[in-house]
PDB file of C-alpha atoms in Angstrom:
ATOM      1  CA  MET Q  77      -5.458  18.175 -13.951  1.00 88.00           C
ATOM      2  CA  ALA Q  78      -3.469  15.057 -12.631  1.00 95.00           C
ATOM      3  CA  ASN Q  79       0.134  15.187 -13.801  1.00 97.00           C
ATOM      4  CA  VAL Q  80       2.806  12.662 -12.814  1.00 97.00           C
ATOM      5  CA  PHE Q  81       5.591  15.308 -13.390  1.00 96.00           C
ATOM      6  CA  GLN Q  82       3.924  18.139 -11.529  1.00 97.00           C
ATOM      7  CA  PRO Q  83       1.898  16.446  -8.826  1.00 97.00           C
ATOM      8  CA  ASN Q  84      -0.719  17.796  -6.483  1.00 97.00           C
ATOM      9  CA  TRP Q  85       0.426  16.163  -3.271  1.00 98.00           C
ATOM     10  CA  ASP Q  86      -2.726  15.411  -1.369  1.00 94.00           C
ATOM     11  CA  GLU Q  87      -1.514  13.126   1.493  1.00 95.00           C
ATOM     12  CA  GLU Q  88       1.496  12.865   3.740  1.00 97.00           C
ATOM     13  CA  GLN Q  89       2.540  10.440   6.366  1.00 97.00           C
ATOM     14  CA  ASP Q  90       5.353  10.985   8.862  1.00 97.00           C
ATOM     15  CA  ARG Q  91       5.495   8.033  11.241  1.00 97.00           C
ATOM     16  CA  PRO Q  92       9.182   6.907  10.823  1.00 97.00           C
ATOM     17  CA  PRO Q  93      10.255   4.869   9.166  1.00 97.00           C
ATOM     18  CA  PHE Q  94       6.950   5.137   7.218  1.00 98.00           C
ATOM     19  CA  SER Q  95       7.305   8.629   5.882  1.00 98.00           C
ATOM     20  CA  TRP Q  96       6.166   9.750   2.418  1.00 98.00           C
ATOM     21  CA  ARG Q  97       3.978  12.000   0.329  1.00 98.00           C
ATOM     22  CA  ARG Q  98       1.416  10.822  -1.988  1.00 97.00           C
ATOM     23  CA  ALA Q  99      -0.624  12.243  -4.989  1.00 97.00           C
ATOM     24  CA  ARG Q 100      -3.570  10.176  -5.701  1.00 95.00           C
ATOM     25  CA  LEU Q 101      -3.397  10.661  -9.402  1.00 97.00           C
ATOM     26  CA  GLY Q 102      -6.089   8.060 -10.207  1.00 95.00           C
ATOM     27  CA  ARG Q 103      -8.643   9.833  -8.109  1.00 92.00           C
ATOM     28  CA  GLN Q 104      -7.446  13.266  -9.469  1.00 95.00           C
ATOM     29  CA  ALA Q 105      -7.913  11.993 -13.012  1.00 96.00           C
ATOM     30  CA  GLY Q 106     -11.443  10.800 -12.114  1.00 93.00           C
ATOM     31  CA  GLY Q 107     -10.788   7.037 -12.003  1.00 91.00           C
ATOM     32  CA  HIS Q 108     -12.862   4.617 -10.026  1.00 88.00           C
ATOM     33  CA  ALA Q 109     -11.951   0.952 -10.981  1.00 91.00           C
ATOM     34  CA  LEU Q 110      -8.210   1.716 -11.456  1.00 94.00           C
ATOM     35  CA  GLY Q 111      -5.918   3.595  -8.975  1.00 95.00           C
ATOM     36  CA  ALA Q 112      -2.660   5.380  -9.461  1.00 97.00           C
ATOM     37  CA  SER Q 113      -0.672   6.948  -6.747  1.00 97.00           C
ATOM     38  CA  LEU Q 114       2.744   8.689  -7.089  1.00 98.00           C
ATOM     39  CA  PHE Q 115       4.717   8.404  -3.834  1.00 98.00           C
ATOM     40  CA  GLU Q 116       7.845  10.247  -2.864  1.00 98.00           C
ATOM     41  CA  LEU Q 117       9.983   8.634  -0.112  1.00 98.00           C
ATOM     42  CA  PRO Q 118      12.780  10.714   1.470  1.00 98.00           C
ATOM     43  CA  PRO Q 119      16.160   8.946   2.277  1.00 98.00           C
ATOM     44  CA  GLY Q 120      15.850   6.287   5.094  1.00 98.00           C
ATOM     45  CA  SER Q 121      12.107   5.967   4.783  1.00 98.00           C
ATOM     46  CA  SER Q 122       9.737   3.160   3.880  1.00 98.00           C
ATOM     47  CA  SER Q 123       6.355   2.977   2.104  1.00 96.00           C
ATOM     48  CA  PHE Q 124       4.262   0.735   4.125  1.00 97.00           C
ATOM     49  CA  PRO Q 125       4.860  -2.292   6.329  1.00 98.00           C
ATOM     50  CA  LEU Q 126       5.501  -5.539   4.443  1.00 98.00           C
ATOM     51  CA  HIS Q 127       1.884  -6.502   3.242  1.00 98.00           C
ATOM     52  CA  ILE Q 128      -0.038  -8.963   1.142  1.00 98.00           C
ATOM     53  CA  HIS Q 129      -3.217  -7.943  -0.761  1.00 97.00           C
ATOM     54  CA  HIS Q 130      -5.803 -10.749  -1.308  1.00 98.00           C
ATOM     55  CA  ALA Q 131      -8.065  -8.759  -3.683  1.00 97.00           C
ATOM     56  CA  ASN Q 132      -5.978  -6.057  -5.482  1.00 97.00           C
ATOM     57  CA  GLU Q 133      -3.031  -6.416  -7.767  1.00 98.00           C
ATOM     58  CA  GLU Q 134      -0.506  -3.564  -7.924  1.00 98.00           C
ATOM     59  CA  MET Q 135       2.201  -2.550 -10.414  1.00 98.00           C
ATOM     60  CA  LEU Q 136       5.191  -0.486  -9.108  1.00 98.00           C
ATOM     61  CA  ILE Q 137       7.042   1.677 -11.525  1.00 98.00           C
ATOM     62  CA  VAL Q 138      10.202   3.282 -10.407  1.00 98.00           C
ATOM     63  CA  LEU Q 139      10.419   6.930 -11.837  1.00 98.00           C
ATOM     64  CA  GLU Q 140      13.385   8.289  -9.793  1.00 98.00           C
ATOM     65  CA  GLY Q 141      15.971   6.819  -7.479  1.00 98.00           C
ATOM     66  CA  CYS Q 142      16.836   3.315  -6.415  1.00 98.00           C
ATOM     67  CA  PRO Q 143      14.524   1.898  -3.945  1.00 98.00           C
ATOM     68  CA  THR Q 144      14.801  -1.492  -2.260  1.00 98.00           C
ATOM     69  CA  LEU Q 145      11.829  -3.956  -2.780  1.00 98.00           C
ATOM     70  CA  ARG Q 146      11.336  -6.224   0.212  1.00 98.00           C
ATOM     71  CA  THR Q 147       9.361  -9.452  -0.374  1.00 98.00           C
ATOM     72  CA  LEU Q 148       9.002 -12.729   1.510  1.00 98.00           C
ATOM     73  CA  ASP Q 149      11.813 -14.057  -0.677  1.00 97.00           C
ATOM     74  CA  GLY Q 150      14.208 -11.253   0.354  1.00 98.00           C
ATOM     75  CA  ASP Q 151      15.459  -7.766  -0.695  1.00 98.00           C
ATOM     76  CA  ARG Q 152      16.563  -6.430  -4.030  1.00 98.00           C
ATOM     77  CA  GLU Q 153      17.417  -2.964  -5.250  1.00 98.00           C
ATOM     78  CA  LEU Q 154      15.219  -1.634  -8.090  1.00 98.00           C
ATOM     79  CA  ALA Q 155      16.485   0.646 -10.982  1.00 98.00           C
ATOM     80  CA  GLU Q 156      14.936   3.724 -12.469  1.00 98.00           C
ATOM     81  CA  GLY Q 157      12.327   2.644 -15.060  1.00 98.00           C
ATOM     82  CA  GLU Q 158      11.969  -0.867 -13.556  1.00 98.00           C
ATOM     83  CA  LEU Q 159       8.359  -2.329 -13.268  1.00 98.00           C
ATOM     84  CA  VAL Q 160       7.330  -4.797 -10.589  1.00 98.00           C
ATOM     85  CA  ALA Q 161       3.913  -6.700 -10.531  1.00 98.00           C
ATOM     86  CA  CYS Q 162       2.562  -7.388  -7.086  1.00 98.00           C
ATOM     87  CA  LEU Q 163       0.226 -10.239  -7.571  1.00 98.00           C
ATOM     88  CA  THR Q 164      -2.555 -11.004  -5.032  1.00 98.00           C
ATOM     89  CA  GLY Q 165      -1.686 -13.504  -2.247  1.00 98.00           C
ATOM     90  CA  ARG Q 166       1.695 -14.283  -0.644  1.00 98.00           C
ATOM     91  CA  ALA Q 167       3.696 -14.173  -3.992  1.00 97.00           C
ATOM     92  CA  GLY Q 168       2.889 -10.457  -4.173  1.00 98.00           C
ATOM     93  CA  ALA Q 169       3.980  -9.415  -0.679  1.00 98.00           C
ATOM     94  CA  HIS Q 170       5.844  -6.228  -0.857  1.00 98.00           C
ATOM     95  CA  ARG Q 171       7.355  -3.106   0.929  1.00 98.00           C
ATOM     96  CA  ILE Q 172       9.503  -0.325  -0.450  1.00 98.00           C
ATOM     97  CA  ASP Q 173      12.500   1.157   1.397  1.00 98.00           C
ATOM     98  CA  ASN Q 174      14.673   4.055   0.453  1.00 98.00           C
ATOM     99  CA  ARG Q 175      18.033   3.120   1.720  1.00 98.00           C
ATOM    100  CA  SER Q 176      19.681   5.669  -0.618  1.00 98.00           C
ATOM    101  CA  ASP Q 177      20.763   9.293  -0.001  1.00 98.00           C
ATOM    102  CA  ALA Q 178      18.331  10.708  -2.542  1.00 98.00           C
ATOM    103  CA  PRO Q 179      14.493  10.851  -2.762  1.00 98.00           C
ATOM    104  CA  VAL Q 180      12.711   8.070  -4.510  1.00 98.00           C
ATOM    105  CA  ARG Q 181       9.590   8.509  -6.547  1.00 98.00           C
ATOM    106  CA  LEU Q 182       7.388   5.559  -7.631  1.00 98.00           C
ATOM    107  CA  LEU Q 183       4.028   5.211  -9.388  1.00 98.00           C
ATOM    108  CA  VAL Q 184       1.795   2.592  -7.949  1.00 98.00           C
ATOM    109  CA  ILE Q 185      -0.996   1.406 -10.282  1.00 98.00           C
ATOM    110  CA  SER Q 186      -3.664  -0.834  -8.720  1.00 97.00           C
ATOM    111  CA  THR Q 187      -6.972  -2.388  -9.140  1.00 97.00           C
ATOM    112  CA  MET Q 188      -9.655  -0.956  -6.744  1.00 95.00           C
ATOM    113  CA  LEU Q 189     -11.561  -3.875  -5.617  1.00 96.00           C
ATOM    114  CA  ALA Q 190     -13.559  -4.395  -2.456  1.00 96.00           C
ATOM    115  CA  PRO Q 191     -13.827  -6.109  -0.011  1.00 97.00           C
ATOM    116  CA  GLU Q 192     -10.061  -6.269   0.493  1.00 97.00           C
ATOM    117  CA  ILE Q 193      -8.048  -8.269   2.997  1.00 97.00           C
ATOM    118  CA  ASN Q 194      -4.387  -7.327   3.814  1.00 97.00           C
ATOM    119  CA  GLU Q 195      -2.069  -9.443   5.781  1.00 97.00           C
ATOM    120  CA  TYR Q 196       1.001  -8.037   7.550  1.00 98.00           C
ATOM    121  CA  PRO Q 197       3.569 -10.839   8.148  1.00 97.00           C
ATOM    122  CA  ASP Q 198       5.936  -9.026  10.365  1.00 97.00           C
ATOM    123  CA  SER Q 199       3.352  -8.027  12.976  1.00 97.00           C
ATOM    124  CA  GLY Q 200       0.742 -10.813  12.457  1.00 97.00           C
ATOM    125  CA  LYS Q 201      -2.044  -8.388  11.603  1.00 97.00           C
ATOM    126  CA  VAL Q 202      -4.935  -8.945   9.262  1.00 97.00           C
ATOM    127  CA  TRP Q 203      -6.975  -5.908   8.011  1.00 96.00           C
ATOM    128  CA  ALA Q 204     -10.449  -6.623   6.455  1.00 96.00           C
ATOM    129  CA  ARG Q 205     -12.442  -3.670   4.887  1.00 97.00           C
ATOM    130  CA  THR Q 206     -15.406  -3.282   2.580  1.00 97.00           C
ATOM    131  CA  TRP Q 207     -14.276  -0.286   0.544  1.00 93.00           C
ATOM    132  CA  PRO Q 208     -11.709  -0.059  -2.202  1.00 89.00           C
ATOM    133  CA  PRO Q 209      -8.151   1.155  -1.337  1.00 82.00           C
ATOM    134  CA  GLY Q 210      -7.699   4.893  -2.013  1.00 75.00           C
ATOM    135  CA  GLN Q 211     -11.297   5.727  -1.648  1.00 80.00           C
ATOM    136  CA  PRO Q 212     -12.855   7.461   1.270  1.00 85.00           C
ATOM    137  CA  GLN Q 213     -14.296   5.253   3.989  1.00 92.00           C
ATOM    138  CA  PRO Q 214     -18.117   4.992   3.896  1.00 95.00           C
ATOM    139  CA  GLU Q 215     -19.943   5.553   7.106  1.00 96.00           C
ATOM    140  CA  ASP Q 216     -21.407   2.016   6.986  1.00 97.00           C
ATOM    141  CA  ALA Q 217     -18.070   0.370   6.183  1.00 97.00           C
ATOM    142  CA  VAL Q 218     -16.741  -2.838   7.827  1.00 97.00           C
ATOM    143  CA  ASP Q 219     -13.245  -2.045   8.941  1.00 95.00           C
ATOM    144  CA  LEU Q 220     -11.498  -4.724  11.084  1.00 95.00           C
ATOM    145  CA  LEU Q 221      -7.858  -4.785  11.943  1.00 95.00           C
ATOM    146  CA  VAL Q 222      -6.882  -7.633  14.237  1.00 95.00           C
ATOM    147  CA  ARG Q 223      -3.829  -9.900  15.123  1.00 95.00           C
ATOM    148  CA  SER Q 224      -4.148 -13.218  13.404  1.00 90.00           C
ATOM    149  CA  ASP Q 225      -2.976 -15.092  16.589  1.00 90.00           C
ATOM    150  CA  GLN Q 226      -6.236 -14.206  18.526  1.00 88.00           C
ATOM    151  CA  GLU Q 227      -8.454 -16.864  19.825  1.00 88.00           C
ATOM    152  CA  PRO Q 228     -10.822 -17.894  17.117  1.00 88.00           C
ATOM    153  CA  VAL Q 229     -14.588 -17.903  17.874  1.00 90.00           C
ATOM    154  CA  ASP Q 230     -17.157 -20.452  16.755  1.00 94.00           C
ATOM    155  CA  TYR Q 231     -19.309 -19.395  13.890  1.00 94.00           C
ATOM    156  CA  LEU Q 232     -22.448 -19.577  16.043  1.00 95.00           C
ATOM    157  CA  ASP Q 233     -20.865 -18.018  19.057  1.00 95.00           C
ATOM    158  CA  GLY Q 234     -23.111 -15.171  20.372  1.00 94.00           C
ATOM    159  CA  GLU Q 235     -25.988 -16.052  17.977  1.00 96.00           C
ATOM    160  CA  SER Q 236     -29.563 -16.962  19.268  1.00 93.00           C
TER     161      SER Q 236
END
């Protein structure tokens, strides 16, 4: 049974500064069209690189600690209980950093739409995929991660 206060952690990442553990509560509860993930970030860590979703909207809910929200407009510290809507497109760009001395826990609720395109402004990458975030990658999935400064090709290039 999924429980936000007694989570069953089912994923960890430790590639500093991107270190966290996650309980995929939406999946654990049987959800398909709506996702929910509980993240715990140790001091000095970050969630994911600054990114932009072009298909999925997210809602961040701070359950414990004081994380820093980074957007294209700058940084601001969030308080326990605060909610932040991360809209699709550049207005919703976000990254969470834990600059405090205590762990941070936040609940991320999201739509689960596919295909999805994510932009990474700091590194100039674009990720396109045909399956919803938080779901296992199907064998026949399209999964393309490229730098946006690569030479464009003509629509009919390589076609006969």
